[in-house]
PDB file of C-alpha atoms in Angstrom:
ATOM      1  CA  UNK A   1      14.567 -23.282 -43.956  1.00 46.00           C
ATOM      2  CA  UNK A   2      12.459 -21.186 -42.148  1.00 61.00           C
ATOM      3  CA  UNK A   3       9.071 -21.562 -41.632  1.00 67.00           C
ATOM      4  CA  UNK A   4       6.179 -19.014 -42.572  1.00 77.00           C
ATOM      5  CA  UNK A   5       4.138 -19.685 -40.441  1.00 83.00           C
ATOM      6  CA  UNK A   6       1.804 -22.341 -38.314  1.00 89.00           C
ATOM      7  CA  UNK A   7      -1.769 -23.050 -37.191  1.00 92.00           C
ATOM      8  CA  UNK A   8      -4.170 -25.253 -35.843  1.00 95.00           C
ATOM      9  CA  UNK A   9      -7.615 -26.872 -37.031  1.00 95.00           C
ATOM     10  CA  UNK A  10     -10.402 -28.796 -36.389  1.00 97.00           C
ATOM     11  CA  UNK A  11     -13.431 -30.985 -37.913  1.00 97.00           C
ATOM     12  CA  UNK A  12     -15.925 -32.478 -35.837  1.00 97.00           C
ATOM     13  CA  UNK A  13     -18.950 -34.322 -37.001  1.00 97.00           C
ATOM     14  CA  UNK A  14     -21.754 -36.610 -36.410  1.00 97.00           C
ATOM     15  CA  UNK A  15     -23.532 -39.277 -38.750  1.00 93.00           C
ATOM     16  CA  UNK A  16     -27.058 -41.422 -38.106  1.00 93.00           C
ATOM     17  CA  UNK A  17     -27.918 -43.503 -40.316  1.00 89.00           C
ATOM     18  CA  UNK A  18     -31.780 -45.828 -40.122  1.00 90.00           C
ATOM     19  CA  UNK A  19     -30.996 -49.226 -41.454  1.00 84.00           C
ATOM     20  CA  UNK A  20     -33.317 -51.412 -43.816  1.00 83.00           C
ATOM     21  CA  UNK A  21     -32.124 -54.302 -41.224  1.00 76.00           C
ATOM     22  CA  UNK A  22     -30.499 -55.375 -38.341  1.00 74.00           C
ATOM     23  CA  UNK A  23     -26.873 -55.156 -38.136  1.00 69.00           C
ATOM     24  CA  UNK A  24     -25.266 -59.061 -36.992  1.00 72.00           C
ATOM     25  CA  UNK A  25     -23.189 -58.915 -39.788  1.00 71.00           C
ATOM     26  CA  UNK A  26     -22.117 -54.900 -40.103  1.00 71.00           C
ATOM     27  CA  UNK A  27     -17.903 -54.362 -39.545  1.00 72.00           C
ATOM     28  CA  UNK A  28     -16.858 -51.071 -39.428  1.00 71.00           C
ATOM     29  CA  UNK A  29     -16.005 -49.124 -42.094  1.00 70.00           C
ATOM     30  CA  UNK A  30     -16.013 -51.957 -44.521  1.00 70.00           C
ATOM     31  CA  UNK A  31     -18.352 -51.024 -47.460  1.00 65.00           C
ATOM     32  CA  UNK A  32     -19.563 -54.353 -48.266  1.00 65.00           C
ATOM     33  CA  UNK A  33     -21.010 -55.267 -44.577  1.00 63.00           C
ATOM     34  CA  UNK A  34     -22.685 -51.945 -44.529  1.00 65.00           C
ATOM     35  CA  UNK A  35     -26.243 -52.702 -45.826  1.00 69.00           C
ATOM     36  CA  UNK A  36     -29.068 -51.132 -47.077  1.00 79.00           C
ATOM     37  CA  UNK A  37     -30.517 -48.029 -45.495  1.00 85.00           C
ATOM     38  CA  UNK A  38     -33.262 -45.489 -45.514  1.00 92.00           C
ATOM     39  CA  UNK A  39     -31.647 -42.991 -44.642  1.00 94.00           C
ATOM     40  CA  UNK A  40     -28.625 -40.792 -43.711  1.00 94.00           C
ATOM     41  CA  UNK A  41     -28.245 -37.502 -41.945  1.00 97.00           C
ATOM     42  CA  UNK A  42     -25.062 -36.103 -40.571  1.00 97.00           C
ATOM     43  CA  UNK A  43     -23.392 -32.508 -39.276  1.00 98.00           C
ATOM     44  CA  UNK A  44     -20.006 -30.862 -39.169  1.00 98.00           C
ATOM     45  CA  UNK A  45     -18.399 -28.034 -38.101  1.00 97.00           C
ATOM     46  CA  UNK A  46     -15.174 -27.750 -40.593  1.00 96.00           C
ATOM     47  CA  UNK A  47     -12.192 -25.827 -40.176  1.00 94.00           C
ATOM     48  CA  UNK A  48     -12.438 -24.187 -36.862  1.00 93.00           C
ATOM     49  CA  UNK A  49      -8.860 -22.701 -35.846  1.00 92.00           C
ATOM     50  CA  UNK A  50      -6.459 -20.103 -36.783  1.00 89.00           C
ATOM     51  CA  UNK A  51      -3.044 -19.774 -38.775  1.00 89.00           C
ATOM     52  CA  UNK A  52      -0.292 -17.419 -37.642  1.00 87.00           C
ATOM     53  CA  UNK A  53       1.997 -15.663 -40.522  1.00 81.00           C
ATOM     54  CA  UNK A  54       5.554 -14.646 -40.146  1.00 78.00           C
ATOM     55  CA  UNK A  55       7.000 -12.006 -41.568  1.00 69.00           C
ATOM     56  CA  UNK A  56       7.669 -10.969 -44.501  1.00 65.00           C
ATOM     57  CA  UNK A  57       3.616  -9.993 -44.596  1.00 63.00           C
ATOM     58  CA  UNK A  58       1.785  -6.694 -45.527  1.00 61.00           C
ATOM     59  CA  UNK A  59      -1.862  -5.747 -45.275  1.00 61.00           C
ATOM     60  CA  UNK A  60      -3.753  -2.936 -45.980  1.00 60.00           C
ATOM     61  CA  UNK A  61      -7.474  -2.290 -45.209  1.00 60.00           C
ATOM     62  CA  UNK A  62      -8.511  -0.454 -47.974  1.00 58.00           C
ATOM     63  CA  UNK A  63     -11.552   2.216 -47.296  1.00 60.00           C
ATOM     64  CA  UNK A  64     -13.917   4.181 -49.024  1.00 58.00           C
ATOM     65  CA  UNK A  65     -11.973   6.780 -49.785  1.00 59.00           C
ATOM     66  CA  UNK A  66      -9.161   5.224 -51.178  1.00 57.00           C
ATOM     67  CA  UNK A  67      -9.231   4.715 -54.750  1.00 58.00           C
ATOM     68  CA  UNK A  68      -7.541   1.395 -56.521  1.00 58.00           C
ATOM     69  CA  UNK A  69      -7.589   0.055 -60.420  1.00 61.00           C
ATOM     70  CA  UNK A  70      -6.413  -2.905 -61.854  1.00 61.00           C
ATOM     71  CA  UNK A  71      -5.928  -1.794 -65.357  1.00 65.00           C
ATOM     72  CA  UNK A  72      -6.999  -4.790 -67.429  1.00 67.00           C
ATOM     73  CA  UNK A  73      -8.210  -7.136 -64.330  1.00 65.00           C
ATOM     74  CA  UNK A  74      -9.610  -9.841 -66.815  1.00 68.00           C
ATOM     75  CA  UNK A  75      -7.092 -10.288 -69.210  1.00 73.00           C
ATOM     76  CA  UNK A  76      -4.525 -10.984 -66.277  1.00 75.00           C
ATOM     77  CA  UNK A  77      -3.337 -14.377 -66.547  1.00 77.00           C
ATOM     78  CA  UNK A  78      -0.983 -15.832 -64.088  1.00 78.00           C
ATOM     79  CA  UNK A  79       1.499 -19.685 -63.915  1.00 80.00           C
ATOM     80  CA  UNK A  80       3.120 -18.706 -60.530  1.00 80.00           C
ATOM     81  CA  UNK A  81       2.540 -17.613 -56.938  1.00 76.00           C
ATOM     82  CA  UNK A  82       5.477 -15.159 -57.179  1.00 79.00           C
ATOM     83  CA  UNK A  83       3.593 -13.887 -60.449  1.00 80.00           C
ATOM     84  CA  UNK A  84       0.477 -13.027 -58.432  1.00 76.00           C
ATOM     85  CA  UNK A  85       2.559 -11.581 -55.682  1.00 72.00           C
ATOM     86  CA  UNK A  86       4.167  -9.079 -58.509  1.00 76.00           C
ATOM     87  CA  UNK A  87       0.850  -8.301 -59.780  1.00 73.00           C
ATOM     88  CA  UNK A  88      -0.192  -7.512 -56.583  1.00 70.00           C
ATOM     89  CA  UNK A  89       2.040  -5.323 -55.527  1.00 69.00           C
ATOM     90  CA  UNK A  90       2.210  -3.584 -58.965  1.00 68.00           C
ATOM     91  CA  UNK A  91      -1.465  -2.504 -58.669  1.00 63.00           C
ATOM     92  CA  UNK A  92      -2.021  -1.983 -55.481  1.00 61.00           C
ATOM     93  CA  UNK A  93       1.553   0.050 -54.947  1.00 59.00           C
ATOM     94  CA  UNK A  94      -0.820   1.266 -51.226  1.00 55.00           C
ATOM     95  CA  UNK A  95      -0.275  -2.277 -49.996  1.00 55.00           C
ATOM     96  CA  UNK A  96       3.124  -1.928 -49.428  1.00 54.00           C
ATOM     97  CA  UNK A  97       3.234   1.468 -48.472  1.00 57.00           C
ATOM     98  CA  UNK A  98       0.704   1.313 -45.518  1.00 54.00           C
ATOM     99  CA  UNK A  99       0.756  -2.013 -44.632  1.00 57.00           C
ATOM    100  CA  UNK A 100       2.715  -3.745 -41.683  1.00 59.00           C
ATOM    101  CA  UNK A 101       5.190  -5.869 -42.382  1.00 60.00           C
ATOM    102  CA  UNK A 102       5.324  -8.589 -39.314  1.00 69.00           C
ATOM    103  CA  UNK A 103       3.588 -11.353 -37.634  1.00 75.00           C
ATOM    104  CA  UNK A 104      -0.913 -11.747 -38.140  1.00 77.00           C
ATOM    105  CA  UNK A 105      -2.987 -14.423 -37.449  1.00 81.00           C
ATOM    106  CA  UNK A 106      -5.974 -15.321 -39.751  1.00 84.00           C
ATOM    107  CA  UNK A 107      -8.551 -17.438 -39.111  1.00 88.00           C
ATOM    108  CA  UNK A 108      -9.635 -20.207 -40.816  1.00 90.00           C
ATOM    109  CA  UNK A 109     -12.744 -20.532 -43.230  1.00 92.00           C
ATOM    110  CA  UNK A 110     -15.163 -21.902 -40.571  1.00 93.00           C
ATOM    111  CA  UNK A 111     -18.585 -23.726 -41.732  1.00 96.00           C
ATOM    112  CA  UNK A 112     -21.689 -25.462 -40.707  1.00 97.00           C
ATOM    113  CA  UNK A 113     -22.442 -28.469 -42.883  1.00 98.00           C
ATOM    114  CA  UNK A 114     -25.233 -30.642 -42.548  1.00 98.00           C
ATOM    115  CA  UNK A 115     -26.169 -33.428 -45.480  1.00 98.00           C
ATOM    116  CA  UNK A 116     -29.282 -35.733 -45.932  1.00 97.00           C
ATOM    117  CA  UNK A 117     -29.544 -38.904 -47.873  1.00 97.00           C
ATOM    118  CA  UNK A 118     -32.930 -40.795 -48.114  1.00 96.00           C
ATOM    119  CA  UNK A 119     -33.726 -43.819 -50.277  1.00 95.00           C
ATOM    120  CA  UNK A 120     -37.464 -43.081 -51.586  1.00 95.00           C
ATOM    121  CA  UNK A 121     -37.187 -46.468 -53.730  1.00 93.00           C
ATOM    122  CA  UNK A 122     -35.103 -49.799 -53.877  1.00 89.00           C
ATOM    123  CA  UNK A 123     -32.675 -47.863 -56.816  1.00 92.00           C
ATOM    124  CA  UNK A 124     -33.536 -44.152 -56.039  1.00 96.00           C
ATOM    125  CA  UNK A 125     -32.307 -41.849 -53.785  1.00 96.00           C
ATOM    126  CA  UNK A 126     -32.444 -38.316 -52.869  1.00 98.00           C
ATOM    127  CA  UNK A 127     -29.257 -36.372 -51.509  1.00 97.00           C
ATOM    128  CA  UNK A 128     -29.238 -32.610 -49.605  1.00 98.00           C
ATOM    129  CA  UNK A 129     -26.761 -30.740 -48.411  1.00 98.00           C
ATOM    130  CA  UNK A 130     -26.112 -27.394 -46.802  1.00 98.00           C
ATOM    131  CA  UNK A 131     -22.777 -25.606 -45.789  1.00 97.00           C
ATOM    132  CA  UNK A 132     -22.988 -22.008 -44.367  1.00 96.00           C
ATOM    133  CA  UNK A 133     -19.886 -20.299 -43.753  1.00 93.00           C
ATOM    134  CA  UNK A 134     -19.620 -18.675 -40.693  1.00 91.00           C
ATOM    135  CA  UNK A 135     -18.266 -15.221 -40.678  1.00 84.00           C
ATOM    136  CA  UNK A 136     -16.260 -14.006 -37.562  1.00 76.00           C
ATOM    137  CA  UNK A 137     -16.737 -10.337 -37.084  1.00 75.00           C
ATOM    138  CA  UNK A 138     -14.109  -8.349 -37.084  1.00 73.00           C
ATOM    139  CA  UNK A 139     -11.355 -11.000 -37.979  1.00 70.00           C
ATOM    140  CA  UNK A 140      -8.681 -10.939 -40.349  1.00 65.00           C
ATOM    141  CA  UNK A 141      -9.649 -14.730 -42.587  1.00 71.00           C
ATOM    142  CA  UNK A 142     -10.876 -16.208 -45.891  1.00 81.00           C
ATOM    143  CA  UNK A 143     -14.534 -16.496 -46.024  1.00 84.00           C
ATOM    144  CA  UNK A 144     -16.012 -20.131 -46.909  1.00 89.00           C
ATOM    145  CA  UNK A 145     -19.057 -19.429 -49.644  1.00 90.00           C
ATOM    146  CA  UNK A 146     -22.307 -21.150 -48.688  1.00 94.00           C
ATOM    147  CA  UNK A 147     -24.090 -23.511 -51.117  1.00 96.00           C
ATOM    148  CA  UNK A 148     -27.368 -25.844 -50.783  1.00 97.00           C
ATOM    149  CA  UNK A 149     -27.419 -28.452 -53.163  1.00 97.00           C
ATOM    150  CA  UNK A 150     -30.033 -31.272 -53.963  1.00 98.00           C
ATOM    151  CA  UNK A 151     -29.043 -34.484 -55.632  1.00 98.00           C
ATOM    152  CA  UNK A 152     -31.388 -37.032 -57.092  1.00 98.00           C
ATOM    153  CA  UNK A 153     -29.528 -40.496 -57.764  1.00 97.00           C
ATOM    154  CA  UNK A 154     -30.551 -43.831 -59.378  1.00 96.00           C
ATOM    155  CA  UNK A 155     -27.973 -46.456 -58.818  1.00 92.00           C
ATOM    156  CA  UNK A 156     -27.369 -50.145 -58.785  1.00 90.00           C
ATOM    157  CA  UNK A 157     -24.161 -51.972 -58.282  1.00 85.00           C
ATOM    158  CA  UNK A 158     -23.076 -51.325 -61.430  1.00 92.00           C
ATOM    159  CA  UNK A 159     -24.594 -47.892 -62.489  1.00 95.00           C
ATOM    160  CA  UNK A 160     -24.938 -44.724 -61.309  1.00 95.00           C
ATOM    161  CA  UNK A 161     -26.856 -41.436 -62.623  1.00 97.00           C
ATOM    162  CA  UNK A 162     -27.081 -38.213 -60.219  1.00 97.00           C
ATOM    163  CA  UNK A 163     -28.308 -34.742 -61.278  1.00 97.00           C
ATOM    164  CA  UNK A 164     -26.505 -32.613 -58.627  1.00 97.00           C
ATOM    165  CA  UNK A 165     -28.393 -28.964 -58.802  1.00 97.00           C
ATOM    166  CA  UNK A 166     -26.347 -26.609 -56.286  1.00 97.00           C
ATOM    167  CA  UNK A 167     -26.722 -22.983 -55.590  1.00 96.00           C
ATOM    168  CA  UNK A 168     -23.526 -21.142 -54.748  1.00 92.00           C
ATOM    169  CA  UNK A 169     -23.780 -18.271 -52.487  1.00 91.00           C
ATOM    170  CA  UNK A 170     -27.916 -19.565 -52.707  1.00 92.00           C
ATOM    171  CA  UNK A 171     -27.673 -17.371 -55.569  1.00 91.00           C
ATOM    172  CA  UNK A 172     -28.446 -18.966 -59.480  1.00 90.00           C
ATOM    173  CA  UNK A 173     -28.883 -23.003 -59.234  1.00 94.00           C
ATOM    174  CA  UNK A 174     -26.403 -24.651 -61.252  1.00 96.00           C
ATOM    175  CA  UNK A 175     -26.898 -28.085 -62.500  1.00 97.00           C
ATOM    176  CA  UNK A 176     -24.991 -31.287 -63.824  1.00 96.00           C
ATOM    177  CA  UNK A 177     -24.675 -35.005 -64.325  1.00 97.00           C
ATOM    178  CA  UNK A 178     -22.881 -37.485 -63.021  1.00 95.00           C
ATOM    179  CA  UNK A 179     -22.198 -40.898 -63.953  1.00 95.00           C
ATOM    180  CA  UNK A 180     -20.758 -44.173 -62.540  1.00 94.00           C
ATOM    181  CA  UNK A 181     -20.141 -47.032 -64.327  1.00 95.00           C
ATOM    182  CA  UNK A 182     -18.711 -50.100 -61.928  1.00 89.00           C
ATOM    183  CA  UNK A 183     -16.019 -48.139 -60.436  1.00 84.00           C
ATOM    184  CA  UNK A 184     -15.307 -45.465 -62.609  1.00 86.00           C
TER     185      UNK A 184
END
């Protein structure tokens, strides 16, 4: 079997965390040694790297003068990648025509992400985060969407309640509710 292609990635990260107290008894990475804190703040830089595609592989860059239509767009339903493939090539007949079939690299969707945790009181807690994708200009890659989110949480050992309100693209907040009882 041959392969269609390979690539290389990275994440790299940091993470502080303020403890209530000292540490004597604190093991790493075991949750029940790690204490009570104040609060958290860590950074990342996901998914730095590329991919390389074999071939079979079109593309087409598609301009403003070109016109394209996808006859009924949202009543398309698809169960299979080959099925998206067909309808792909069925409406955009161009692709196939003008593209290159052969060998491209695409990089991957790169991002900053940066996440804050504070406990205002023994049971509450306040949780922010932040990705941003990072664009690269003039590269051939999927695009990660940005998103801030803030997350109040009360929790005990044995229950949890959050109200995660995020903002997609920092565009309309979205909101929700979360719930932990023991582990589930």
């Amino acid at each position: 079997s041959r392969l269609s292609g390979r690539g290389a990635g990275v994440d790299i990260g940091v993470t502080w965390k303020r403890r209530l107290h000292n540490s004597e008894r604190y093991t790493p990475y075991d949750p029940c040694t790690d204490g009570d804190y104040l609060f958290k703040v860590g950074a990342s830089l996901l998914d730095f790297g590329r991919i390389s595609f074999y071939g079979p592989a079109y593309r087409n860059l598609f301009n403003q003068n070109e016109s394209s239509q996808w006859d009924n767009f949202a009543g398309t339903q698809v169960s299979s990648p080959n099925q998206v493939d067909s309808l792909i090539s069925s409406n955009f007949r161009s692709v196939m025509s003008n593209g290159q079939d052969g060998r491209f690299r695409m990089k991957l969707p790169t991002a900053l992400s940066v996440q804050g945790d504070i406990r205002l009181h023994p049971q509450f807690y306040l949780f922010g985060s932040l990705l941003v994708g990072l664009p690269r200009m003039m590269s051939l890659g999927v695009q990660r969407t940005s998103y801030i989110s803030v997350v109040p949480r009360w929790e005990t050992r044995h229950l949890e309640i959050s109200i995660p309100v995020t903002a997609y693209g920092f565009r309309q907040p979205m909101i929700g509710l979360c719930f932990r009882l023991n582990s589930l």
